[in-house]
Tab-separated table of C-alpha atoms in Angstrom:
chain	number	residue	atom	x	y	z
A	2	UNK	CA	10.491	3.978	-19.139
A	3	UNK	CA	12.341	6.192	-16.647
A	4	UNK	CA	10.266	4.855	-13.745
A	5	UNK	CA	11.437	1.325	-14.475
A	6	UNK	CA	15.025	2.364	-13.897
A	7	UNK	CA	14.960	2.504	-10.112
A	8	UNK	CA	12.165	0.666	-8.428
A	9	UNK	CA	9.135	-0.330	-10.419
A	10	UNK	CA	7.957	-3.908	-10.752
A	11	UNK	CA	8.324	-6.317	-12.337
A	12	UNK	CA	11.607	-5.437	-13.993
A	13	UNK	CA	13.491	-2.794	-12.050
A	14	UNK	CA	15.662	-2.700	-15.174
A	15	UNK	CA	19.041	-3.191	-13.517
A	16	UNK	CA	17.696	-4.831	-10.360
A	17	UNK	CA	18.678	-8.472	-10.645
A	18	UNK	CA	16.413	-9.377	-7.711
A	19	UNK	CA	13.317	-8.119	-9.514
A	20	UNK	CA	14.203	-10.008	-12.695
A	21	UNK	CA	14.307	-13.219	-10.663
A	22	UNK	CA	11.218	-12.317	-8.597
A	23	UNK	CA	8.710	-10.888	-11.088
A	24	UNK	CA	5.846	-10.710	-8.573
A	25	UNK	CA	7.239	-7.663	-6.800
A	26	UNK	CA	4.544	-5.016	-6.318
A	27	UNK	CA	5.248	-1.290	-6.114
A	28	UNK	CA	3.034	1.721	-5.510
A	29	UNK	CA	3.931	5.406	-5.345
A	30	UNK	CA	3.044	7.779	-2.557
A	31	UNK	CA	0.780	10.602	-3.754
A	32	UNK	CA	0.460	9.221	-7.260
A	33	UNK	CA	3.847	9.578	-8.926
A	34	UNK	CA	6.525	10.445	-6.439
A	35	UNK	CA	8.178	8.161	-3.867
A	36	UNK	CA	7.904	4.427	-4.710
A	37	UNK	CA	7.153	1.901	-1.968
A	38	UNK	CA	7.554	-1.848	-2.240
A	39	UNK	CA	4.625	-3.874	-0.887
A	40	UNK	CA	4.739	-7.217	0.910
A	41	UNK	CA	3.763	-10.133	-1.322
A	42	UNK	CA	1.835	-11.853	1.473
A	43	UNK	CA	-0.357	-8.838	2.145
A	44	UNK	CA	-3.528	-10.624	1.082
A	45	UNK	CA	-3.103	-13.314	3.732
A	46	UNK	CA	-1.690	-11.103	6.511
A	47	UNK	CA	-3.943	-8.088	5.964
A	48	UNK	CA	-1.016	-5.663	5.740
A	49	UNK	CA	0.966	-4.444	2.729
A	50	UNK	CA	3.875	-3.466	5.029
A	51	UNK	CA	5.160	-0.803	2.608
A	52	UNK	CA	8.883	-0.028	2.654
A	53	UNK	CA	10.634	2.800	0.737
A	54	UNK	CA	12.272	1.642	-2.484
A	55	UNK	CA	15.839	1.981	-1.180
A	56	UNK	CA	15.164	-0.673	1.471
A	57	UNK	CA	13.913	-3.203	-1.082
A	58	UNK	CA	16.162	-6.082	-2.175
A	59	UNK	CA	18.561	-5.263	-4.994
A	60	UNK	CA	17.647	-1.597	-5.394
A	61	UNK	CA	20.823	-0.089	-3.932
A	62	UNK	CA	22.936	-2.498	-5.993
A	63	UNK	CA	20.953	-1.430	-9.058
A	64	UNK	CA	21.656	2.226	-8.306
A	65	UNK	CA	25.369	1.446	-8.052
A	66	UNK	CA	25.128	-0.227	-11.491
A	67	UNK	CA	23.444	2.876	-12.898
A	68	UNK	CA	26.284	4.999	-11.547
A	69	UNK	CA	28.966	2.645	-12.889
A	70	UNK	CA	27.452	2.397	-16.347
A	71	UNK	CA	27.097	6.183	-16.446
A	72	UNK	CA	30.773	6.651	-15.564
A	73	UNK	CA	31.704	4.008	-18.157
A	74	UNK	CA	29.818	5.992	-20.784
A	75	UNK	CA	27.434	3.187	-21.783
A	76	UNK	CA	24.208	4.542	-20.290
A	77	UNK	CA	22.243	7.702	-20.993
A	78	UNK	CA	23.765	10.427	-18.822
A	79	UNK	CA	20.281	11.602	-17.875
A	80	UNK	CA	18.769	8.138	-17.551
A	81	UNK	CA	16.753	8.978	-14.441
A	82	UNK	CA	14.912	11.887	-16.057
A	83	UNK	CA	15.136	11.606	-19.841
A	84	UNK	CA	11.755	11.614	-21.615
A	85	UNK	CA	10.640	8.910	-24.023
A	86	UNK	CA	10.670	11.117	-27.151
A	87	UNK	CA	14.333	11.979	-26.549
A	88	UNK	CA	15.182	8.318	-26.072
A	89	UNK	CA	13.411	7.470	-29.320
A	90	UNK	CA	15.227	10.172	-31.298
A	91	UNK	CA	18.602	9.103	-29.871
A	92	UNK	CA	17.856	5.489	-30.772
A	93	UNK	CA	16.756	6.311	-34.319
A	94	UNK	CA	19.855	8.425	-34.922
A	95	UNK	CA	22.089	5.532	-33.894
A	96	UNK	CA	23.397	7.257	-30.766
A	97	UNK	CA	22.117	4.589	-28.367
A	98	UNK	CA	21.701	0.853	-28.877
A	99	UNK	CA	18.628	0.064	-26.768
A	100	UNK	CA	15.352	1.618	-25.718
A	101	UNK	CA	12.125	0.486	-24.137
A	102	UNK	CA	9.177	-0.427	-26.342
A	103	UNK	CA	5.594	-1.577	-26.034
A	104	UNK	CA	4.334	-4.832	-27.522
A	105	UNK	CA	1.946	-2.939	-29.798
A	106	UNK	CA	3.663	-3.819	-33.063
A	107	UNK	CA	4.847	-0.264	-33.722
A	108	UNK	CA	8.423	-0.150	-32.446
A	109	UNK	CA	9.548	-1.552	-35.811
A	110	UNK	CA	8.725	1.867	-37.284
A	111	UNK	CA	12.094	2.984	-35.931
A	112	UNK	CA	13.952	0.711	-38.361
A	113	UNK	CA	13.623	2.992	-41.409
A	114	UNK	CA	14.998	6.166	-39.772
A	115	UNK	CA	17.627	4.104	-37.947
A	116	UNK	CA	18.925	2.663	-41.231
A	117	UNK	CA	19.302	6.181	-42.617
A	118	UNK	CA	21.828	6.766	-39.841
A	119	UNK	CA	23.232	3.219	-39.672
A	120	UNK	CA	22.598	1.411	-43.008
A	121	UNK	CA	23.382	-2.062	-41.635
A	122	UNK	CA	21.232	-1.713	-38.507
A	123	UNK	CA	18.692	-4.299	-37.412
A	124	UNK	CA	16.177	-4.281	-34.569
A	125	UNK	CA	15.282	-7.091	-32.201
A	126	UNK	CA	12.518	-6.918	-29.603
A	127	UNK	CA	13.522	-8.645	-26.396
A	128	UNK	CA	11.349	-9.340	-23.365
A	129	UNK	CA	13.896	-10.921	-21.027
A	130	UNK	CA	11.521	-12.334	-18.454
A	131	UNK	CA	12.255	-15.733	-16.992
A	132	UNK	CA	10.327	-18.249	-19.080
A	133	UNK	CA	10.325	-16.110	-22.228
A	134	UNK	CA	6.969	-16.255	-23.997
A	135	UNK	CA	5.767	-18.739	-21.373
A	136	UNK	CA	6.063	-16.086	-18.636
A	137	UNK	CA	2.679	-15.178	-17.201
A	138	UNK	CA	2.054	-11.446	-16.689
A	139	UNK	CA	1.244	-10.390	-13.145
A	140	UNK	CA	-2.106	-8.989	-14.228
A	141	UNK	CA	-5.777	-9.955	-13.954
A	142	UNK	CA	-6.816	-7.492	-16.692
A	143	UNK	CA	-9.743	-6.312	-14.567
A	144	UNK	CA	-8.556	-2.739	-15.093
A	145	UNK	CA	-6.155	-1.407	-17.684
A	146	UNK	CA	-6.363	0.673	-20.869
A	147	UNK	CA	-10.103	0.284	-21.157
A	148	UNK	CA	-13.013	2.633	-21.835
A	149	UNK	CA	-15.107	3.106	-18.714
A	150	UNK	CA	-18.551	4.667	-18.454
A	151	UNK	CA	-19.959	6.224	-15.295
A	152	UNK	CA	-23.103	4.293	-14.380
A	153	UNK	CA	-24.833	7.631	-13.704
A	154	UNK	CA	-23.480	9.306	-16.803
A	155	UNK	CA	-25.919	11.271	-18.936
A	156	UNK	CA	-24.236	10.471	-22.272
A	157	UNK	CA	-23.753	6.711	-21.969
A	158	UNK	CA	-26.015	5.898	-24.888
A	159	UNK	CA	-24.117	8.315	-27.160
A	160	UNK	CA	-20.819	6.944	-25.885
A	161	UNK	CA	-21.872	3.410	-26.801
A	162	UNK	CA	-22.998	4.636	-30.217
A	163	UNK	CA	-19.486	5.994	-30.751
A	164	UNK	CA	-17.953	2.695	-29.622
A	165	UNK	CA	-20.224	0.819	-32.030
A	166	UNK	CA	-19.237	3.216	-34.832
A	167	UNK	CA	-15.523	2.694	-34.185
A	168	UNK	CA	-16.085	-1.079	-34.195
A	169	UNK	CA	-16.905	-0.930	-37.918
A	170	UNK	CA	-13.697	-1.693	-39.847
A	171	UNK	CA	-13.862	1.287	-42.203
A	172	UNK	CA	-14.345	3.698	-39.312
A	173	UNK	CA	-11.732	1.995	-37.158
A	174	UNK	CA	-9.159	2.181	-39.956
A	175	UNK	CA	-9.984	5.831	-40.665
A	176	UNK	CA	-9.307	6.895	-37.086
A	177	UNK	CA	-6.406	4.534	-36.471
A	178	UNK	CA	-4.498	4.859	-39.757
A	179	UNK	CA	-5.962	7.835	-41.645
A	180	UNK	CA	-7.281	8.030	-45.194
A	181	UNK	CA	-6.576	4.892	-47.184
A	182	UNK	CA	-4.411	5.669	-50.201
A	183	UNK	CA	-3.255	8.959	-48.683
A	184	UNK	CA	-2.017	8.056	-45.217
A	185	UNK	CA	-1.734	4.294	-45.575
A	186	UNK	CA	-2.356	1.353	-47.860
A	187	UNK	CA	-3.155	-2.284	-46.992
A	188	UNK	CA	-0.497	-4.962	-47.405
A	189	UNK	CA	-1.945	-8.446	-47.481
A	190	UNK	CA	-4.671	-9.340	-45.011
A	191	UNK	CA	-3.153	-8.130	-41.746
A	192	UNK	CA	-0.539	-5.459	-42.486
A	193	UNK	CA	-0.392	-1.867	-43.678
A	194	UNK	CA	2.181	0.529	-45.111
A	195	UNK	CA	2.255	4.033	-43.670
A	196	UNK	CA	2.381	6.738	-46.353
A	197	UNK	CA	2.235	9.893	-44.235
A	198	UNK	CA	2.928	11.157	-40.735
A	199	UNK	CA	-0.721	10.701	-39.719
A	200	UNK	CA	-1.065	9.844	-36.051
A	201	UNK	CA	-4.256	9.817	-34.012
A	202	UNK	CA	-4.230	9.003	-30.283
A	203	UNK	CA	-7.121	6.578	-30.411
A	204	UNK	CA	-5.698	4.121	-27.896
A	205	UNK	CA	-8.459	2.326	-25.958
A	206	UNK	CA	-11.153	4.202	-27.880
A	207	UNK	CA	-10.143	2.462	-31.117
A	208	UNK	CA	-8.423	-0.749	-30.059
A	209	UNK	CA	-10.212	-3.782	-31.524
A	210	UNK	CA	-8.220	-6.994	-31.440
A	211	UNK	CA	-9.664	-8.399	-34.668
A	212	UNK	CA	-9.265	-5.111	-36.557
A	213	UNK	CA	-5.705	-4.148	-35.649
A	214	UNK	CA	-3.163	-4.199	-38.489
A	215	UNK	CA	0.586	-4.686	-38.206
A	216	UNK	CA	2.989	-2.376	-39.995
A	217	UNK	CA	4.511	-3.762	-43.185
A	218	UNK	CA	8.114	-3.770	-41.964
A	219	UNK	CA	7.455	-5.305	-38.558
A	220	UNK	CA	10.526	-7.235	-37.428
A	221	UNK	CA	10.210	-11.004	-36.907
A	222	UNK	CA	10.892	-10.663	-33.180
A	223	UNK	CA	8.286	-7.959	-32.653
A	224	UNK	CA	5.728	-9.839	-34.720
A	225	UNK	CA	6.268	-12.944	-32.575
A	226	UNK	CA	5.683	-11.017	-29.340
A	227	UNK	CA	2.763	-9.078	-30.856
A	228	UNK	CA	1.057	-12.272	-31.980
């Protein structure tokens, strides 16, 4: 993502320091503007000691790399601001060789349009963290893409009824994949083939670990990370 280019933890994209120190923590002033790096010993000292991103280790060197790769013509000329849909379309047309992806099992969908532009193309999903699959994410999972109800909410019972309804496989599949036979068809026990352009932003509303299906053409590398 564009934010990862300059300062954000744990990757910093071209910041070698952050690759080697994946516990870096970053927050942005006023929500989404100026990033600040936070001290890693803040819990014990009682102070986060925030510093602006350009004072953090490796960031200036990373910015110089961005500039060099731009001048060399091997990085998106608008890398600091380009939106994700543009990156995806450039990738699928064969104009760029890499893009960011989530470990949701869906980045392999780009393979079909990519091969229309580059018939011999192949996709590999790489998560180059030290330790590979043994790397432990810097996350307690106490808060993330979850559904949250206000304890004083007046519609909590109806909300839970909806969650229960979506937890039924037929309903989950209808919202997540569309009408079976029209928008998708099952492939084996844990995969599906997409037949239309149906897309519903169910996200946390619909996510059920035991009900999620993988796309038929998922690449071996993405399937390994997804699993």
